[in-house]
């Protein structure tokens, strides 16, 4: 399968490398010069099952794509949420009416951006429990392994998307065809909307947050706001199960990725696509979301205070 990875950071390199090793024709696209130079010089580097792997994979800057990259069977987007629209605009030359676009970004509402580029039966939404970080440009570190769920936005595309599921499994990316991927996306957004945002604000680990006396109250209140808004979109979250799922992360002694982005690396966060998305949707449906509104504003204030780019 001819696959373009649109956004070749931690996750894009992880998925791109495994799909290449699985026998696919993979092309990487990114906008970060140092990363592109490192991949061109040394290949994509990772440790897999205790072995250091270096694999050459073609990589292009977005401004080189229209001349040098052929149309893709599958585009996998792996920018951060705020880079998605610009990425798709810049690589539109590789997208035809036959191209499938797969989105595994965290956050809510990305399908509305994808609809501008392909028909609903070519949009594949997903959630992955795999995790990765980037110790150096050109290098991806596999931080955690888990299942990936994919589903075509329109049921008529299921048979073709099942072929993508098969390609992923062949590449050792454990994947299933989901019965309700939008539910899974909202459920994961609840974890990000509680643990990521609050730990970035409080500058603590998930264990630190879980020890706070009012952690359960904060969690329930935020999950309720997500669930109230999701219901207006026809997604009925099992609130008790989702709260238990969020609270199960309190045993993981780590600083979540939004803390890493904001506090450690002084990078913009995906807050507008998590709590911010719930706040905006809440305004649209007249559903009050005071916690999400406040958290979104506080994260933006912290971005300004830290002068992040
Ligand atoms: P990352 O910052 O490591 O990688 C993003 C890459 O996209 C960067 O290399 C950046 O240069 C490139 N990029 C972004 N916008 C671009 C644009 N418009 N044009 C060209 N290049 C652009 O991020 P990541 O950790 O790989 O995460 C990607 C997405 O996957 C996010 O939505 C994240 O929430 C989600 N996610 C991450 C993990 C994880 O463990 N890292 C796990 C699950 C989901």
mmCIF file of C-alpha atoms and ligand atoms in Angstrom:
data_model
loop_
_atom_site.group_PDB
_atom_site.id
_atom_site.type_symbol
_atom_site.label_atom_id
_atom_site.label_comp_id
_atom_site.label_asym_id
_atom_site.label_seq_id
_atom_site.Cartn_x
_atom_site.Cartn_y
_atom_site.Cartn_z
ATOM 1 C CA UNK A 1 0.000 0.000 0.000
ATOM 2 C CA UNK A 2 1.265 3.484 -0.916
ATOM 3 C CA UNK A 3 1.164 5.350 2.393
ATOM 4 C CA UNK A 4 2.008 8.984 3.159
ATOM 5 C CA UNK A 5 2.626 9.865 6.807
ATOM 6 C CA UNK A 6 1.606 13.519 7.173
ATOM 7 C CA UNK A 7 3.434 14.662 10.308
ATOM 8 C CA UNK A 8 6.530 12.616 11.098
ATOM 9 C CA UNK A 9 7.167 13.329 14.761
ATOM 10 C CA UNK A 10 7.109 10.753 17.555
ATOM 11 C CA UNK A 11 3.957 8.913 16.427
ATOM 12 C CA UNK A 12 4.373 9.460 12.675
ATOM 13 C CA UNK A 13 7.866 7.961 12.775
ATOM 14 C CA UNK A 14 6.665 5.038 14.915
ATOM 15 C CA UNK A 15 3.777 4.133 12.592
ATOM 16 C CA UNK A 16 5.781 4.953 9.441
ATOM 17 C CA UNK A 17 8.676 2.729 10.496
ATOM 18 C CA UNK A 18 6.459 -0.250 11.375
ATOM 19 C CA UNK A 19 4.452 0.078 8.155
ATOM 20 C CA UNK A 20 7.694 0.266 6.139
ATOM 21 C CA UNK A 21 9.077 -2.816 7.914
ATOM 22 C CA UNK A 22 5.711 -4.472 7.146
ATOM 23 C CA UNK A 23 6.411 -4.152 3.423
ATOM 24 C CA UNK A 24 4.520 -0.986 2.480
ATOM 25 C CA UNK A 25 5.622 1.885 0.220
ATOM 26 C CA UNK A 26 5.915 4.591 2.893
ATOM 27 C CA UNK A 27 6.740 8.284 2.391
ATOM 28 C CA UNK A 28 7.198 10.640 5.323
ATOM 29 C CA UNK A 29 6.229 14.324 5.267
ATOM 30 C CA UNK A 30 7.137 16.901 7.895
ATOM 31 C CA UNK A 31 7.852 20.576 8.309
ATOM 32 C CA UNK A 32 10.727 20.433 10.814
ATOM 33 C CA UNK A 33 14.043 20.886 8.974
ATOM 34 C CA UNK A 34 16.292 19.214 11.590
ATOM 35 C CA UNK A 35 14.062 16.146 11.641
ATOM 36 C CA UNK A 36 14.029 15.909 7.841
ATOM 37 C CA UNK A 37 17.827 16.250 7.702
ATOM 38 C CA UNK A 38 18.327 13.545 10.370
ATOM 39 C CA UNK A 39 16.026 11.062 8.597
ATOM 40 C CA UNK A 40 17.705 11.746 5.238
ATOM 41 C CA UNK A 41 21.156 11.235 6.690
ATOM 42 C CA UNK A 42 20.687 8.318 9.109
ATOM 43 C CA UNK A 43 17.227 6.891 8.435
ATOM 44 C CA UNK A 44 14.498 6.502 11.055
ATOM 45 C CA UNK A 45 15.903 5.199 14.316
ATOM 46 C CA UNK A 46 14.066 3.208 17.006
ATOM 47 C CA UNK A 47 14.588 0.393 19.472
ATOM 48 C CA UNK A 48 12.235 -2.506 18.737
ATOM 49 C CA UNK A 49 12.291 -5.639 20.929
ATOM 50 C CA UNK A 50 15.728 -4.698 22.307
ATOM 51 C CA UNK A 51 17.244 -4.121 18.852
ATOM 52 C CA UNK A 52 18.261 -0.733 17.449
ATOM 53 C CA UNK A 53 16.729 -0.324 13.985
ATOM 54 C CA UNK A 54 17.822 2.257 11.406
ATOM 55 C CA UNK A 55 15.702 2.256 8.278
ATOM 56 C CA UNK A 56 15.905 4.572 5.294
ATOM 57 C CA UNK A 57 12.503 6.025 4.421
ATOM 58 C CA UNK A 58 12.013 8.885 1.938
ATOM 59 C CA UNK A 59 11.035 12.119 3.677
ATOM 60 C CA UNK A 60 9.892 15.441 2.187
ATOM 61 C CA UNK A 61 9.169 18.895 3.478
ATOM 62 C CA UNK A 62 5.567 19.935 2.815
ATOM 63 C CA UNK A 63 6.731 22.423 0.157
ATOM 64 C CA UNK A 64 8.427 19.596 -1.829
ATOM 65 C CA UNK A 65 5.392 17.310 -1.886
ATOM 66 C CA UNK A 66 3.546 18.578 -4.960
ATOM 67 C CA UNK A 67 6.563 17.969 -7.267
ATOM 68 C CA UNK A 68 7.992 14.833 -5.713
ATOM 69 C CA UNK A 69 5.332 12.655 -4.075
ATOM 70 C CA UNK A 70 2.802 10.538 -6.010
ATOM 71 C CA UNK A 71 -0.863 10.145 -5.105
ATOM 72 C CA UNK A 72 -1.353 7.985 -2.003
ATOM 73 C CA UNK A 73 -3.686 5.071 -1.277
ATOM 74 C CA UNK A 74 -3.644 6.101 2.376
ATOM 75 C CA UNK A 75 -2.637 9.321 4.152
ATOM 76 C CA UNK A 76 -2.114 8.940 7.896
ATOM 77 C CA UNK A 77 -2.210 12.312 9.626
ATOM 78 C CA UNK A 78 0.016 12.663 12.673
ATOM 79 C CA UNK A 79 0.462 16.407 13.147
ATOM 80 C CA UNK A 80 -0.615 17.977 16.398
ATOM 81 C CA UNK A 81 -4.299 19.023 16.180
ATOM 82 C CA UNK A 82 -3.518 22.664 15.411
ATOM 83 C CA UNK A 83 -1.316 21.679 12.425
ATOM 84 C CA UNK A 84 -3.830 19.372 10.738
ATOM 85 C CA UNK A 85 -5.579 21.857 8.466
ATOM 86 C CA UNK A 86 -2.330 23.456 7.181
ATOM 87 C CA UNK A 87 -0.787 20.024 6.578
ATOM 88 C CA UNK A 88 -3.725 18.776 4.482
ATOM 89 C CA UNK A 89 -3.791 22.002 2.482
ATOM 90 C CA UNK A 90 -0.077 21.696 1.728
ATOM 91 C CA UNK A 91 -0.204 18.028 0.677
ATOM 92 C CA UNK A 92 -3.517 18.118 -1.198
ATOM 93 C CA UNK A 93 -1.661 17.047 -4.388
ATOM 94 C CA UNK A 94 -1.241 13.487 -3.005
ATOM 95 C CA UNK A 95 -4.968 13.158 -2.230
ATOM 96 C CA UNK A 96 -7.294 11.822 -4.964
ATOM 97 C CA UNK A 97 -10.915 10.656 -4.700
ATOM 98 C CA UNK A 98 -9.546 7.145 -4.114
ATOM 99 C CA UNK A 99 -7.290 8.166 -1.199
ATOM 100 C CA UNK A 100 -8.262 7.192 2.351
ATOM 101 C CA UNK A 101 -7.298 9.602 5.138
ATOM 102 C CA UNK A 102 -6.766 8.113 8.594
ATOM 103 C CA UNK A 103 -6.763 10.340 11.685
ATOM 104 C CA UNK A 104 -5.294 9.067 14.951
ATOM 105 C CA UNK A 105 -4.834 12.491 16.555
ATOM 106 C CA UNK A 106 -6.038 13.056 20.082
ATOM 107 C CA UNK A 107 -8.874 15.536 20.409
ATOM 108 C CA UNK A 108 -12.339 16.182 19.050
ATOM 109 C CA UNK A 109 -13.824 17.343 15.755
ATOM 110 C CA UNK A 110 -11.011 16.423 13.334
ATOM 111 C CA UNK A 111 -13.486 14.660 11.013
ATOM 112 C CA UNK A 112 -14.880 18.106 10.086
ATOM 113 C CA UNK A 113 -11.458 19.073 8.677
ATOM 114 C CA UNK A 114 -11.015 15.759 6.815
ATOM 115 C CA UNK A 115 -14.444 16.168 5.144
ATOM 116 C CA UNK A 116 -13.000 19.102 3.175
ATOM 117 C CA UNK A 117 -10.588 16.704 1.404
ATOM 118 C CA UNK A 118 -12.309 13.333 0.859
ATOM 119 C CA UNK A 119 -15.809 11.824 0.962
ATOM 120 C CA UNK A 120 -17.038 10.335 4.243
ATOM 121 C CA UNK A 121 -16.571 6.789 2.951
ATOM 122 C CA UNK A 122 -12.826 7.587 2.616
ATOM 123 C CA UNK A 123 -12.435 9.052 6.122
ATOM 124 C CA UNK A 124 -11.077 6.654 8.714
ATOM 125 C CA UNK A 125 -11.237 7.764 12.330
ATOM 126 C CA UNK A 126 -9.177 6.020 14.954
ATOM 127 C CA UNK A 127 -7.820 5.832 18.462
ATOM 128 C CA UNK A 128 -4.494 4.331 19.422
ATOM 129 C CA UNK A 129 -3.181 3.219 22.778
ATOM 130 C CA UNK A 130 0.375 3.143 21.414
ATOM 131 C CA UNK A 131 2.585 5.948 22.678
ATOM 132 C CA UNK A 132 5.866 7.459 21.535
ATOM 133 C CA UNK A 133 8.289 10.282 22.242
ATOM 134 C CA UNK A 134 11.227 11.771 20.354
ATOM 135 C CA UNK A 135 14.596 11.769 22.123
ATOM 136 C CA UNK A 136 16.259 13.316 19.030
ATOM 137 C CA UNK A 137 15.233 14.412 15.519
ATOM 138 C CA UNK A 138 14.789 11.291 13.354
ATOM 139 C CA UNK A 139 14.370 9.014 16.380
ATOM 140 C CA UNK A 140 11.147 7.629 17.868
ATOM 141 C CA UNK A 141 10.976 5.977 21.271
ATOM 142 C CA UNK A 142 8.197 3.414 21.755
ATOM 143 C CA UNK A 143 6.737 4.417 25.163
ATOM 144 C CA UNK A 144 3.807 2.054 25.405
ATOM 145 C CA UNK A 145 2.026 -0.558 23.349
ATOM 146 C CA UNK A 146 -1.699 -1.066 23.015
ATOM 147 C CA UNK A 147 -4.520 -1.594 20.593
ATOM 148 C CA UNK A 148 -5.490 0.664 17.711
ATOM 149 C CA UNK A 149 -9.165 0.959 16.699
ATOM 150 C CA UNK A 150 -10.244 2.158 13.263
ATOM 151 C CA UNK A 151 -13.651 2.779 11.733
ATOM 152 C CA UNK A 152 -14.796 4.315 8.472
ATOM 153 C CA UNK A 153 -16.967 7.392 9.047
ATOM 154 C CA UNK A 154 -19.500 6.002 6.571
ATOM 155 C CA UNK A 155 -20.523 2.337 6.868
ATOM 156 C CA UNK A 156 -20.251 1.852 3.085
ATOM 157 C CA UNK A 157 -16.446 2.095 3.399
ATOM 158 C CA UNK A 158 -16.123 -0.726 5.948
ATOM 159 C CA UNK A 159 -14.911 -3.431 3.559
ATOM 160 C CA UNK A 160 -12.066 -1.277 2.189
ATOM 161 C CA UNK A 161 -11.085 -0.012 5.656
ATOM 162 C CA UNK A 162 -10.903 -3.620 6.851
ATOM 163 C CA UNK A 163 -8.018 -3.959 4.335
ATOM 164 C CA UNK A 164 -6.199 -1.111 6.154
ATOM 165 C CA UNK A 165 -6.775 -2.961 9.439
ATOM 166 C CA UNK A 166 -5.155 -6.045 7.845
ATOM 167 C CA UNK A 167 -2.166 -3.973 6.619
ATOM 168 C CA UNK A 168 -1.682 -2.615 10.157
ATOM 169 C CA UNK A 169 -1.803 -6.066 11.764
ATOM 170 C CA UNK A 170 0.674 -7.400 9.198
ATOM 171 C CA UNK A 171 2.967 -4.533 10.219
ATOM 172 C CA UNK A 172 2.668 -5.618 13.886
ATOM 173 C CA UNK A 173 0.396 -2.709 14.826
ATOM 174 C CA UNK A 174 -2.357 -4.550 16.726
ATOM 175 C CA UNK A 175 -5.572 -3.153 15.220
ATOM 176 C CA UNK A 176 -9.299 -3.892 15.212
ATOM 177 C CA UNK A 177 -12.246 -2.550 13.214
ATOM 178 C CA UNK A 178 -14.262 -0.536 15.746
ATOM 179 C CA UNK A 179 -18.039 -0.676 16.160
ATOM 180 C CA UNK A 180 -18.187 2.887 17.544
ATOM 181 C CA UNK A 181 -14.934 4.772 17.173
ATOM 182 C CA UNK A 182 -16.452 8.178 17.974
ATOM 183 C CA UNK A 183 -17.378 6.800 21.412
ATOM 184 C CA UNK A 184 -13.761 5.683 21.911
ATOM 185 C CA UNK A 185 -12.478 9.084 20.740
ATOM 186 C CA UNK A 186 -14.696 10.902 23.277
ATOM 187 C CA UNK A 187 -13.721 8.423 26.018
ATOM 188 C CA UNK A 188 -10.020 9.056 25.358
ATOM 189 C CA UNK A 189 -10.671 12.817 25.172
ATOM 190 C CA UNK A 190 -12.067 12.583 28.721
ATOM 191 C CA UNK A 191 -8.726 11.189 29.938
ATOM 192 C CA UNK A 192 -6.876 13.997 28.149
ATOM 193 C CA UNK A 193 -9.422 16.597 29.327
ATOM 194 C CA UNK A 194 -8.922 15.667 32.962
ATOM 195 C CA UNK A 195 -5.432 14.311 33.437
ATOM 196 C CA UNK A 196 -3.456 16.107 30.696
ATOM 197 C CA UNK A 197 -4.903 19.560 31.260
ATOM 198 C CA UNK A 198 -5.019 19.475 35.050
ATOM 199 C CA UNK A 199 -1.490 18.029 35.443
ATOM 200 C CA UNK A 200 -0.156 20.690 33.046
ATOM 201 C CA UNK A 201 -1.796 23.404 35.160
ATOM 202 C CA UNK A 202 -0.858 21.943 38.547
ATOM 203 C CA UNK A 203 2.581 20.792 37.351
ATOM 204 C CA UNK A 204 2.278 17.329 38.830
ATOM 205 C CA UNK A 205 2.244 13.691 37.800
ATOM 206 C CA UNK A 206 -0.968 11.702 37.451
ATOM 207 C CA UNK A 207 -0.132 10.069 40.806
ATOM 208 C CA UNK A 208 0.251 13.521 42.434
ATOM 209 C CA UNK A 209 -3.129 14.613 41.056
ATOM 210 C CA UNK A 210 -4.836 11.377 42.122
ATOM 211 C CA UNK A 211 -3.713 12.002 45.723
ATOM 212 C CA UNK A 212 -5.519 15.373 45.902
ATOM 213 C CA UNK A 213 -8.669 15.177 48.066
ATOM 214 C CA UNK A 214 -10.830 16.823 45.400
ATOM 215 C CA UNK A 215 -9.398 14.849 42.429
ATOM 216 C CA UNK A 216 -12.523 12.680 42.213
ATOM 217 C CA UNK A 217 -14.805 15.741 42.267
ATOM 218 C CA UNK A 218 -12.768 17.474 39.544
ATOM 219 C CA UNK A 219 -12.799 14.310 37.427
ATOM 220 C CA UNK A 220 -16.561 13.763 37.722
ATOM 221 C CA UNK A 221 -17.327 17.402 36.939
ATOM 222 C CA UNK A 222 -15.189 17.455 33.788
ATOM 223 C CA UNK A 223 -16.463 14.054 32.589
ATOM 224 C CA UNK A 224 -20.044 15.288 33.109
ATOM 225 C CA UNK A 225 -19.353 18.331 30.932
ATOM 226 C CA UNK A 226 -17.870 16.132 28.169
ATOM 227 C CA UNK A 227 -20.802 13.690 28.435
ATOM 228 C CA UNK A 228 -23.462 16.457 28.383
ATOM 229 C CA UNK A 229 -21.992 17.866 25.157
ATOM 230 C CA UNK A 230 -21.358 14.435 23.578
ATOM 231 C CA UNK A 231 -25.057 13.585 24.062
ATOM 232 C CA UNK A 232 -25.970 16.539 21.836
ATOM 233 C CA UNK A 233 -23.901 14.842 19.130
ATOM 234 C CA UNK A 234 -25.582 11.455 19.648
ATOM 235 C CA UNK A 235 -22.764 9.888 21.682
ATOM 236 C CA UNK A 236 -23.896 8.550 25.069
ATOM 237 C CA UNK A 237 -20.897 8.110 27.363
ATOM 238 C CA UNK A 238 -21.214 5.665 30.261
ATOM 239 C CA UNK A 239 -20.219 8.291 32.845
ATOM 240 C CA UNK A 240 -19.460 5.863 35.685
ATOM 241 C CA UNK A 241 -17.233 3.694 33.481
ATOM 242 C CA UNK A 242 -15.464 6.714 31.981
ATOM 243 C CA UNK A 243 -14.744 8.193 35.438
ATOM 244 C CA UNK A 244 -13.340 4.811 36.536
ATOM 245 C CA UNK A 245 -11.262 4.693 33.330
ATOM 246 C CA UNK A 246 -9.850 8.195 33.949
ATOM 247 C CA UNK A 247 -9.123 7.393 37.601
ATOM 248 C CA UNK A 248 -7.341 4.157 36.620
ATOM 249 C CA UNK A 249 -4.560 6.393 35.203
ATOM 250 C CA UNK A 250 -3.758 7.666 38.720
ATOM 251 C CA UNK A 251 -1.466 4.684 39.227
ATOM 252 C CA UNK A 252 0.732 5.742 36.279
ATOM 253 C CA UNK A 253 3.586 7.752 37.730
ATOM 254 C CA UNK A 254 4.328 10.065 34.812
ATOM 255 C CA UNK A 255 3.911 13.629 33.600
ATOM 256 C CA UNK A 256 1.263 13.542 30.827
ATOM 257 C CA UNK A 257 2.101 14.824 27.353
ATOM 258 C CA UNK A 258 0.478 18.249 27.769
ATOM 259 C CA UNK A 259 2.771 18.884 30.740
ATOM 260 C CA UNK A 260 5.728 17.819 28.577
ATOM 261 C CA UNK A 261 4.622 20.076 25.713
ATOM 262 C CA UNK A 262 3.850 23.136 27.819
ATOM 263 C CA UNK A 263 6.038 23.086 30.901
ATOM 264 C CA UNK A 264 9.104 21.178 29.674
ATOM 265 C CA UNK A 265 9.299 22.033 25.958
ATOM 266 C CA UNK A 266 7.380 25.341 25.945
ATOM 267 C CA UNK A 267 5.260 24.246 22.969
ATOM 268 C CA UNK A 268 1.633 25.102 22.187
ATOM 269 C CA UNK A 269 -0.857 22.566 23.540
ATOM 270 C CA UNK A 270 -3.847 20.802 21.949
ATOM 271 C CA UNK A 271 -6.194 22.331 24.571
ATOM 272 C CA UNK A 272 -8.496 23.916 21.946
ATOM 273 C CA UNK A 273 -9.269 20.406 20.620
ATOM 274 C CA UNK A 274 -9.899 18.856 24.059
ATOM 275 C CA UNK A 275 -11.492 21.000 26.833
ATOM 276 C CA UNK A 276 -11.651 23.931 24.389
ATOM 277 C CA UNK A 277 -13.637 21.861 21.883
ATOM 278 C CA UNK A 278 -16.142 20.897 24.581
ATOM 279 C CA UNK A 279 -16.465 24.559 25.622
ATOM 280 C CA UNK A 280 -17.078 25.689 22.000
ATOM 281 C CA UNK A 281 -19.545 22.873 21.310
ATOM 282 C CA UNK A 282 -21.238 23.665 24.651
ATOM 283 C CA UNK A 283 -21.803 27.263 23.518
ATOM 284 C CA UNK A 284 -23.290 25.962 20.259
ATOM 285 C CA UNK A 285 -25.719 23.597 22.042
ATOM 286 C CA UNK A 286 -26.364 25.927 25.058
ATOM 287 C CA UNK A 287 -24.794 23.366 27.410
ATOM 288 C CA UNK A 288 -22.880 24.983 30.308
ATOM 289 C CA UNK A 289 -19.229 23.853 30.557
ATOM 290 C CA UNK A 290 -17.647 26.179 33.170
ATOM 291 C CA UNK A 291 -14.760 23.862 34.100
ATOM 292 C CA UNK A 292 -13.752 23.309 30.461
ATOM 293 C CA UNK A 293 -13.987 27.059 29.781
ATOM 294 C CA UNK A 294 -11.838 27.904 32.787
ATOM 295 C CA UNK A 295 -9.239 25.188 32.087
ATOM 296 C CA UNK A 296 -8.938 26.284 28.445
ATOM 297 C CA UNK A 297 -8.398 29.899 29.465
ATOM 298 C CA UNK A 298 -5.860 28.986 32.149
ATOM 299 C CA UNK A 299 -3.833 26.822 29.741
ATOM 300 C CA UNK A 300 -3.806 29.646 27.186
ATOM 301 C CA UNK A 301 -2.720 32.095 29.894
ATOM 302 C CA UNK A 302 0.107 29.728 30.821
ATOM 303 C CA UNK A 303 1.121 29.425 27.143
ATOM 304 C CA UNK A 304 1.355 33.235 27.038
ATOM 305 C CA UNK A 305 3.257 33.460 30.336
ATOM 306 C CA UNK A 306 5.786 30.899 29.094
ATOM 307 C CA UNK A 307 5.943 32.642 25.700
ATOM 308 C CA UNK A 308 5.440 29.314 23.880
ATOM 309 C CA UNK A 309 5.488 29.030 20.082
HETATM 310 P P1 LIG B 1 4.942 15.426 17.574
HETATM 311 O O1 LIG B 1 4.924 16.857 17.933
HETATM 312 O O2 LIG B 1 6.051 14.558 18.029
HETATM 313 O O3 LIG B 1 4.876 15.286 15.971
HETATM 314 C C1 LIG B 1 4.127 16.123 15.150
HETATM 315 C C2 LIG B 1 4.947 16.329 13.868
HETATM 316 O O4 LIG B 1 4.122 16.970 12.923
HETATM 317 C C3 LIG B 1 6.189 17.218 14.094
HETATM 318 O O5 LIG B 1 7.328 16.566 13.594
HETATM 319 C C4 LIG B 1 5.864 18.494 13.323
HETATM 320 O O6 LIG B 1 7.013 19.040 12.694
HETATM 321 C C5 LIG B 1 4.875 18.000 12.293
HETATM 322 N N1 LIG B 1 3.895 19.024 11.885
HETATM 323 C C6 LIG B 1 2.884 19.528 12.624
HETATM 324 N N2 LIG B 1 2.151 20.383 11.894
HETATM 325 C C7 LIG B 1 2.728 20.420 10.674
HETATM 326 C C8 LIG B 1 2.418 21.110 9.463
HETATM 327 N N3 LIG B 1 1.347 21.890 9.361
HETATM 328 N N4 LIG B 1 3.234 20.925 8.414
HETATM 329 C C9 LIG B 1 4.310 20.103 8.499
HETATM 330 N N5 LIG B 1 4.622 19.397 9.595
HETATM 331 C C10 LIG B 1 3.838 19.568 10.671
HETATM 332 O O7 LIG B 1 3.527 14.857 18.037
HETATM 333 P P2 LIG B 1 3.144 13.331 18.364
HETATM 334 O O8 LIG B 1 3.480 13.046 19.770
HETATM 335 O O9 LIG B 1 3.662 12.457 17.282
HETATM 336 O O10 LIG B 1 1.544 13.411 18.315
HETATM 337 C C11 LIG B 1 0.830 13.486 17.095
HETATM 338 C C12 LIG B 1 -0.648 13.334 17.414
HETATM 339 O O11 LIG B 1 -0.890 12.027 17.970
HETATM 340 C C13 LIG B 1 -1.205 14.315 18.441
HETATM 341 O O12 LIG B 1 -2.540 14.622 18.153
HETATM 342 C C14 LIG B 1 -1.144 13.537 19.744
HETATM 343 O O13 LIG B 1 -2.065 13.999 20.711
HETATM 344 C C15 LIG B 1 -1.524 12.148 19.232
HETATM 345 N N6 LIG B 1 -1.053 11.041 20.069
HETATM 346 C C16 LIG B 1 0.208 11.060 20.573
HETATM 347 C C17 LIG B 1 0.638 9.981 21.343
HETATM 348 C C18 LIG B 1 2.045 9.943 21.881
HETATM 349 O O14 LIG B 1 2.335 9.054 22.699
HETATM 350 N N7 LIG B 1 2.936 10.805 21.476
HETATM 351 C C19 LIG B 1 -0.226 8.910 21.581
HETATM 352 C C20 LIG B 1 -1.498 8.926 21.013
HETATM 353 C C21 LIG B 1 -1.909 9.995 20.250
#
